[in-house]
Amino acid sequence: RVGRTRSGAGPENVPRADRLMRTPERLGPRAVQAGMELVVDQWSPALSATVRAGAAAVEQILFNLVDNAGKYAQSATDRTIRVESSCDGRFAMLRVCDHGPGITEVEARRLFRPFTKSARDAAHSAPGVGLGLALSRRLARDMGGDLRIDGRHGCGGACFLLTLPLAQ
């Protein structure tokens, strides 16, 4: 039922993408609850771009990614969750990266399916039913963007890439 429900307000022009990054007041405490530190890139030129997005949807996606990093990177010695931004001329890109165990290629193929958790995740009893990434990807696509794993980032853990279209 949740998957069939359309997200609330549609995307709108957000004059500065940095407005979407003003979520540390919600994301920071979630990271601290998990014993992690949230580090948000505040200096990227991408943050001055005008993007087409829904602020509430972006906040929900980022919260889910930070929440997952807090759950699955518990064993990491580097306890930071990084939120970085960049721009490629068509899309503003937000990366959420941790230094945990990462995601195997086999897990990556199923990761965005509803109710999917890896055997390792289920064995370690990470809370949740496996809907967060599926719903987050749907929210991203509803805004004309996408959410995917960014295996080329090289953070050593899991890295997710949220793309949001630049306003025309």
Short mmCIF file of N, CA, C and O in Angstrom, two decimals, residues 103-122 130 133-134 137 149:
data_model
loop_
_atom_site.label_atom_id
_atom_site.label_comp_id
_atom_site.label_asym_id
_atom_site.label_seq_id
_atom_site.Cartn_x
_atom_site.Cartn_y
_atom_site.Cartn_z
N ILE A 103 28.76 -3.14 0.35
CA ILE A 103 27.69 -3.95 -0.22
C ILE A 103 28.29 -4.77 -1.36
O ILE A 103 28.95 -4.23 -2.25
N THR A 104 28.05 -6.08 -1.32
CA THR A 104 28.57 -6.94 -2.38
C THR A 104 27.78 -6.73 -3.66
O THR A 104 26.67 -6.21 -3.64
N GLU A 105 28.34 -7.17 -4.78
CA GLU A 105 27.64 -7.05 -6.07
C GLU A 105 26.34 -7.84 -6.06
O GLU A 105 25.35 -7.40 -6.63
N VAL A 106 26.34 -8.99 -5.43
CA VAL A 106 25.13 -9.81 -5.35
C VAL A 106 24.05 -9.07 -4.57
O VAL A 106 22.89 -9.00 -4.98
N GLU A 107 24.43 -8.49 -3.42
CA GLU A 107 23.46 -7.73 -2.62
C GLU A 107 22.98 -6.50 -3.38
O GLU A 107 21.80 -6.15 -3.31
N ALA A 108 23.88 -5.86 -4.11
CA ALA A 108 23.54 -4.63 -4.82
C ALA A 108 22.45 -4.86 -5.86
O ALA A 108 21.60 -3.99 -6.08
N ARG A 109 22.43 -6.04 -6.47
CA ARG A 109 21.41 -6.31 -7.50
C ARG A 109 20.01 -6.38 -6.93
O ARG A 109 19.04 -6.15 -7.63
N ARG A 110 19.88 -6.69 -5.64
CA ARG A 110 18.56 -6.83 -5.01
C ARG A 110 18.22 -5.70 -4.07
O ARG A 110 17.10 -5.61 -3.58
N LEU A 111 19.15 -4.84 -3.80
CA LEU A 111 19.05 -3.90 -2.69
C LEU A 111 17.84 -2.96 -2.75
O LEU A 111 17.30 -2.59 -1.71
N PHE A 112 17.41 -2.58 -3.93
CA PHE A 112 16.32 -1.62 -4.04
C PHE A 112 14.95 -2.29 -4.20
O PHE A 112 13.96 -1.61 -4.44
N ARG A 113 14.91 -3.60 -4.07
CA ARG A 113 13.62 -4.31 -4.11
C ARG A 113 12.95 -4.20 -2.74
O ARG A 113 13.61 -4.31 -1.71
N PRO A 114 11.62 -4.02 -2.73
CA PRO A 114 10.92 -3.95 -1.43
C PRO A 114 11.11 -5.24 -0.62
O PRO A 114 11.17 -6.34 -1.17
N PHE A 115 11.21 -5.08 0.68
CA PHE A 115 11.33 -6.16 1.65
C PHE A 115 12.59 -6.99 1.46
O PHE A 115 12.63 -8.16 1.82
N THR A 116 13.64 -6.38 0.90
CA THR A 116 14.88 -7.10 0.67
C THR A 116 15.94 -6.63 1.66
O THR A 116 16.21 -5.44 1.76
N LYS A 117 16.50 -7.59 2.37
CA LYS A 117 17.65 -7.34 3.23
C LYS A 117 18.62 -8.47 2.97
O LYS A 117 18.21 -9.59 2.69
N SER A 118 19.89 -8.19 3.07
CA SER A 118 20.87 -9.25 2.85
C SER A 118 20.83 -10.23 4.01
O SER A 118 20.37 -9.93 5.10
N ALA A 119 21.33 -11.43 3.75
CA ALA A 119 21.39 -12.45 4.81
C ALA A 119 22.23 -11.95 5.97
O ALA A 119 21.89 -12.16 7.13
N ARG A 120 23.33 -11.25 5.65
CA ARG A 120 24.19 -10.71 6.70
C ARG A 120 23.42 -9.70 7.56
O ARG A 120 23.50 -9.70 8.77
N ASP A 121 22.64 -8.82 6.89
CA ASP A 121 21.88 -7.81 7.62
C ASP A 121 20.83 -8.46 8.52
O ASP A 121 20.66 -8.08 9.67
N ALA A 122 20.14 -9.45 7.99
CA ALA A 122 19.11 -10.13 8.78
C ALA A 122 19.75 -10.86 9.96
O ALA A 122 19.21 -10.86 11.06
N GLY A 130 13.12 -3.58 5.24
CA GLY A 130 13.66 -3.59 3.89
C GLY A 130 12.87 -2.77 2.90
O GLY A 130 12.88 -3.06 1.71
N LEU A 133 15.08 1.74 1.15
CA LEU A 133 15.77 2.04 -0.10
C LEU A 133 14.82 1.98 -1.29
O LEU A 133 14.94 2.79 -2.22
N ALA A 134 13.88 1.05 -1.28
CA ALA A 134 12.91 0.97 -2.38
C ALA A 134 12.06 2.24 -2.44
O ALA A 134 11.86 2.83 -3.51
N ARG A 137 14.27 5.27 -3.53
CA ARG A 137 14.51 5.31 -4.97
C ARG A 137 13.26 5.80 -5.70
O ARG A 137 13.36 6.57 -6.65
N ILE A 149 23.61 2.85 -5.99
CA ILE A 149 24.87 2.60 -5.29
C ILE A 149 25.98 3.20 -6.13
O ILE A 149 25.99 3.05 -7.35
#
